[in-house]
């Protein structure tokens, strides 16, 4: 599958996406809390209708399709949150949607995607099956439009709409805007979008241990892939094999570093969010908070932490809350 974009995402595109999304979705809260003695702000995009920020990019992409493209449908590739974003937008717009999802995706995400009317095609992620190849076969058969989870200019711009909201919400509190935004990072769609939306802010991408391809890419200046023997991770939303050139072109200009968090740090962040913010976060959605709590990024009164997803099942979440590691 080609990784070359049809156009580059722009800050103007982010502004247009934000205007479209503002007509459809209520702004998610910007919550004040204290981390390691510093006041910080948490953008609770875990409270979106699908429980994740991915609804932003999906809506911007699908709502810009032509009538002919809508009739031919869309294909997405996702472990669950982007899948739900595409399924939600497709259902609202009357567009047929097929989502390629891994056989080991959380059942709660598989069920939610199907419940919104999308056709789910499973691929063998543990066995190394190429998800992009599966998606390409479906596109060749139907003429559908690929809605990539992060390597798509519309998706990047849509995710960046969170940055437009953050700036407005801070200014409403008498602050100039974010000094830095700490964000979970899989393929880099959210990170790239935030960089376009907030050009004066430092952007800190956070990945789970063993899946730190973006951090290594930033360190080397070239796109790196996740190792074939990468360890299992509870952060299924951040299990991407490598970023794409469209994302990395922005990241390497705007992100001076990448951050890596351990499983124990992620669980601690989930417990913090539940006890201090009264929020349920899935592991991947808590990664940025984990980096802040672990002291891996500077914090000040204008630091914003993205809380990006809440799609976890009750049993898994209860296990996290009852653990003390």
PDB file of N, CA, C and O in Angstrom, residues 91-122:
ATOM      1  N   UNK A  91     -21.784   5.821   9.797  1.00  0.00           N
ATOM      2  CA  UNK A  91     -23.198   5.612  10.097  1.00  0.00           C
ATOM      3  C   UNK A  91     -23.972   6.924  10.010  1.00  0.00           C
ATOM      4  O   UNK A  91     -25.085   6.979   9.474  1.00  0.00           O
ATOM      5  N   UNK A  92     -23.370   7.988  10.496  1.00  0.00           N
ATOM      6  CA  UNK A  92     -24.052   9.296  10.483  1.00  0.00           C
ATOM      7  C   UNK A  92     -24.203   9.833   9.062  1.00  0.00           C
ATOM      8  O   UNK A  92     -25.186  10.519   8.747  1.00  0.00           O
ATOM      9  N   UNK A  93     -23.252   9.499   8.190  1.00  0.00           N
ATOM     10  CA  UNK A  93     -23.259   9.998   6.818  1.00  0.00           C
ATOM     11  C   UNK A  93     -23.850   9.007   5.817  1.00  0.00           C
ATOM     12  O   UNK A  93     -23.955   9.317   4.637  1.00  0.00           O
ATOM     13  N   UNK A  94     -24.220   7.816   6.275  1.00  0.00           N
ATOM     14  CA  UNK A  94     -24.788   6.808   5.385  1.00  0.00           C
ATOM     15  C   UNK A  94     -23.780   6.207   4.424  1.00  0.00           C
ATOM     16  O   UNK A  94     -24.100   5.904   3.275  1.00  0.00           O
ATOM     17  N   UNK A  95     -22.544   6.015   4.888  1.00  0.00           N
ATOM     18  CA  UNK A  95     -21.454   5.495   4.059  1.00  0.00           C
ATOM     19  C   UNK A  95     -21.125   4.070   4.480  1.00  0.00           C
ATOM     20  O   UNK A  95     -20.907   3.811   5.673  1.00  0.00           O
ATOM     21  N   UNK A  96     -21.046   3.113   3.549  1.00  0.00           N
ATOM     22  CA  UNK A  96     -20.631   1.752   3.919  1.00  0.00           C
ATOM     23  C   UNK A  96     -19.187   1.770   4.425  1.00  0.00           C
ATOM     24  O   UNK A  96     -18.321   2.404   3.823  1.00  0.00           O
ATOM     25  N   UNK A  97     -18.942   1.064   5.524  1.00  0.00           N
ATOM     26  CA  UNK A  97     -17.602   1.065   6.117  1.00  0.00           C
ATOM     27  C   UNK A  97     -17.155  -0.355   6.432  1.00  0.00           C
ATOM     28  O   UNK A  97     -17.915  -1.138   7.004  1.00  0.00           O
ATOM     29  N   UNK A  98     -15.936  -0.671   6.035  1.00  0.00           N
ATOM     30  CA  UNK A  98     -15.292  -1.931   6.395  1.00  0.00           C
ATOM     31  C   UNK A  98     -14.018  -1.611   7.165  1.00  0.00           C
ATOM     32  O   UNK A  98     -13.225  -0.778   6.726  1.00  0.00           O
ATOM     33  N   UNK A  99     -13.834  -2.267   8.288  1.00  0.00           N
ATOM     34  CA  UNK A  99     -12.672  -2.007   9.133  1.00  0.00           C
ATOM     35  C   UNK A  99     -11.849  -3.288   9.275  1.00  0.00           C
ATOM     36  O   UNK A  99     -12.382  -4.336   9.660  1.00  0.00           O
ATOM     37  N   UNK A 100     -10.572  -3.193   8.958  1.00  0.00           N
ATOM     38  CA  UNK A 100      -9.640  -4.303   9.142  1.00  0.00           C
ATOM     39  C   UNK A 100      -9.103  -4.206  10.561  1.00  0.00           C
ATOM     40  O   UNK A 100      -8.430  -3.237  10.920  1.00  0.00           O
ATOM     41  N   UNK A 101      -9.411  -5.223  11.385  1.00  0.00           N
ATOM     42  CA  UNK A 101      -9.036  -5.204  12.795  1.00  0.00           C
ATOM     43  C   UNK A 101      -8.281  -6.481  13.166  1.00  0.00           C
ATOM     44  O   UNK A 101      -8.536  -7.542  12.587  1.00  0.00           O
ATOM     45  N   UNK A 102      -7.369  -6.414  14.121  1.00  0.00           N
ATOM     46  CA  UNK A 102      -6.606  -7.605  14.515  1.00  0.00           C
ATOM     47  C   UNK A 102      -7.468  -8.593  15.303  1.00  0.00           C
ATOM     48  O   UNK A 102      -8.377  -8.188  16.033  1.00  0.00           O
ATOM     49  N   UNK A 103      -7.144  -9.852  15.153  1.00  0.00           N
ATOM     50  CA  UNK A 103      -7.910 -10.891  15.859  1.00  0.00           C
ATOM     51  C   UNK A 103      -7.772 -10.742  17.371  1.00  0.00           C
ATOM     52  O   UNK A 103      -8.653 -11.194  18.120  1.00  0.00           O
ATOM     53  N   UNK A 104      -6.697 -10.108  17.827  1.00  0.00           N
ATOM     54  CA  UNK A 104      -6.488  -9.949  19.263  1.00  0.00           C
ATOM     55  C   UNK A 104      -6.889  -8.559  19.765  1.00  0.00           C
ATOM     56  O   UNK A 104      -6.502  -8.160  20.866  1.00  0.00           O
ATOM     57  N   UNK A 105      -7.691  -7.837  18.980  1.00  0.00           N
ATOM     58  CA  UNK A 105      -8.206  -6.546  19.451  1.00  0.00           C
ATOM     59  C   UNK A 105      -9.112  -6.779  20.658  1.00  0.00           C
ATOM     60  O   UNK A 105      -9.760  -7.829  20.774  1.00  0.00           O
ATOM     61  N   UNK A 106      -9.172  -5.830  21.585  1.00  0.00           N
ATOM     62  CA  UNK A 106     -10.079  -5.985  22.724  1.00  0.00           C
ATOM     63  C   UNK A 106     -11.516  -6.225  22.267  1.00  0.00           C
ATOM     64  O   UNK A 106     -12.004  -5.542  21.352  1.00  0.00           O
ATOM     65  N   UNK A 107     -12.177  -7.172  22.894  1.00  0.00           N
ATOM     66  CA  UNK A 107     -13.534  -7.518  22.490  1.00  0.00           C
ATOM     67  C   UNK A 107     -14.477  -6.330  22.581  1.00  0.00           C
ATOM     68  O   UNK A 107     -15.379  -6.170  21.746  1.00  0.00           O
ATOM     69  N   UNK A 108     -14.266  -5.454  23.580  1.00  0.00           N
ATOM     70  CA  UNK A 108     -15.127  -4.287  23.736  1.00  0.00           C
ATOM     71  C   UNK A 108     -15.045  -3.392  22.504  1.00  0.00           C
ATOM     72  O   UNK A 108     -16.049  -2.775  22.098  1.00  0.00           O
ATOM     73  N   UNK A 109     -13.878  -3.320  21.870  1.00  0.00           N
ATOM     74  CA  UNK A 109     -13.709  -2.478  20.682  1.00  0.00           C
ATOM     75  C   UNK A 109     -14.297  -3.160  19.440  1.00  0.00           C
ATOM     76  O   UNK A 109     -14.895  -2.495  18.584  1.00  0.00           O
ATOM     77  N   UNK A 110     -14.115  -4.464  19.333  1.00  0.00           N
ATOM     78  CA  UNK A 110     -14.718  -5.198  18.221  1.00  0.00           C
ATOM     79  C   UNK A 110     -16.239  -5.083  18.274  1.00  0.00           C
ATOM     80  O   UNK A 110     -16.900  -4.799  17.259  1.00  0.00           O
ATOM     81  N   UNK A 111     -16.802  -5.284  19.456  1.00  0.00           N
ATOM     82  CA  UNK A 111     -18.258  -5.242  19.607  1.00  0.00           C
ATOM     83  C   UNK A 111     -18.808  -3.851  19.298  1.00  0.00           C
ATOM     84  O   UNK A 111     -19.841  -3.714  18.623  1.00  0.00           O
ATOM     85  N   UNK A 112     -18.128  -2.821  19.773  1.00  0.00           N
ATOM     86  CA  UNK A 112     -18.611  -1.455  19.557  1.00  0.00           C
ATOM     87  C   UNK A 112     -18.559  -1.076  18.087  1.00  0.00           C
ATOM     88  O   UNK A 112     -19.467  -0.408  17.569  1.00  0.00           O
ATOM     89  N   UNK A 113     -17.524  -1.518  17.379  1.00  0.00           N
ATOM     90  CA  UNK A 113     -17.400  -1.209  15.955  1.00  0.00           C
ATOM     91  C   UNK A 113     -18.518  -1.872  15.165  1.00  0.00           C
ATOM     92  O   UNK A 113     -19.153  -1.242  14.301  1.00  0.00           O
ATOM     93  N   UNK A 114     -18.769  -3.116  15.460  1.00  0.00           N
ATOM     94  CA  UNK A 114     -19.857  -3.830  14.775  1.00  0.00           C
ATOM     95  C   UNK A 114     -21.215  -3.231  15.121  1.00  0.00           C
ATOM     96  O   UNK A 114     -22.099  -3.131  14.264  1.00  0.00           O
ATOM     97  N   UNK A 115     -21.386  -2.805  16.368  1.00  0.00           N
ATOM     98  CA  UNK A 115     -22.674  -2.259  16.800  1.00  0.00           C
ATOM     99  C   UNK A 115     -23.032  -0.985  16.050  1.00  0.00           C
ATOM    100  O   UNK A 115     -24.214  -0.658  15.893  1.00  0.00           O
ATOM    101  N   UNK A 116     -22.032  -0.273  15.550  1.00  0.00           N
ATOM    102  CA  UNK A 116     -22.301   0.944  14.782  1.00  0.00           C
ATOM    103  C   UNK A 116     -22.498   0.676  13.300  1.00  0.00           C
ATOM    104  O   UNK A 116     -22.620   1.607  12.505  1.00  0.00           O
ATOM    105  N   UNK A 117     -22.518  -0.596  12.921  1.00  0.00           N
ATOM    106  CA  UNK A 117     -22.887  -0.963  11.554  1.00  0.00           C
ATOM    107  C   UNK A 117     -21.740  -1.232  10.611  1.00  0.00           C
ATOM    108  O   UNK A 117     -21.971  -1.516   9.426  1.00  0.00           O
ATOM    109  N   UNK A 118     -20.497  -1.157  11.092  1.00  0.00           N
ATOM    110  CA  UNK A 118     -19.364  -1.415  10.206  1.00  0.00           C
ATOM    111  C   UNK A 118     -19.144  -2.907  10.018  1.00  0.00           C
ATOM    112  O   UNK A 118     -19.409  -3.715  10.920  1.00  0.00           O
ATOM    113  N   UNK A 119     -18.655  -3.273   8.845  1.00  0.00           N
ATOM    114  CA  UNK A 119     -18.250  -4.649   8.576  1.00  0.00           C
ATOM    115  C   UNK A 119     -16.809  -4.817   9.059  1.00  0.00           C
ATOM    116  O   UNK A 119     -15.930  -4.058   8.662  1.00  0.00           O
ATOM    117  N   UNK A 120     -16.564  -5.791   9.922  1.00  0.00           N
ATOM    118  CA  UNK A 120     -15.233  -6.008  10.479  1.00  0.00           C
ATOM    119  C   UNK A 120     -14.575  -7.201   9.791  1.00  0.00           C
ATOM    120  O   UNK A 120     -15.152  -8.289   9.731  1.00  0.00           O
ATOM    121  N   UNK A 121     -13.381  -6.987   9.252  1.00  0.00           N
ATOM    122  CA  UNK A 121     -12.571  -8.049   8.660  1.00  0.00           C
ATOM    123  C   UNK A 121     -11.350  -8.234   9.555  1.00  0.00           C
ATOM    124  O   UNK A 121     -10.594  -7.291   9.780  1.00  0.00           O
ATOM    125  N   UNK A 122     -11.162  -9.440  10.073  1.00  0.00           N
ATOM    126  CA  UNK A 122     -10.075  -9.701  11.008  1.00  0.00           C
ATOM    127  C   UNK A 122      -8.794 -10.115  10.285  1.00  0.00           C
ATOM    128  O   UNK A 122      -8.842 -10.775   9.255  1.00  0.00           O
TER     129      UNK A 122
END
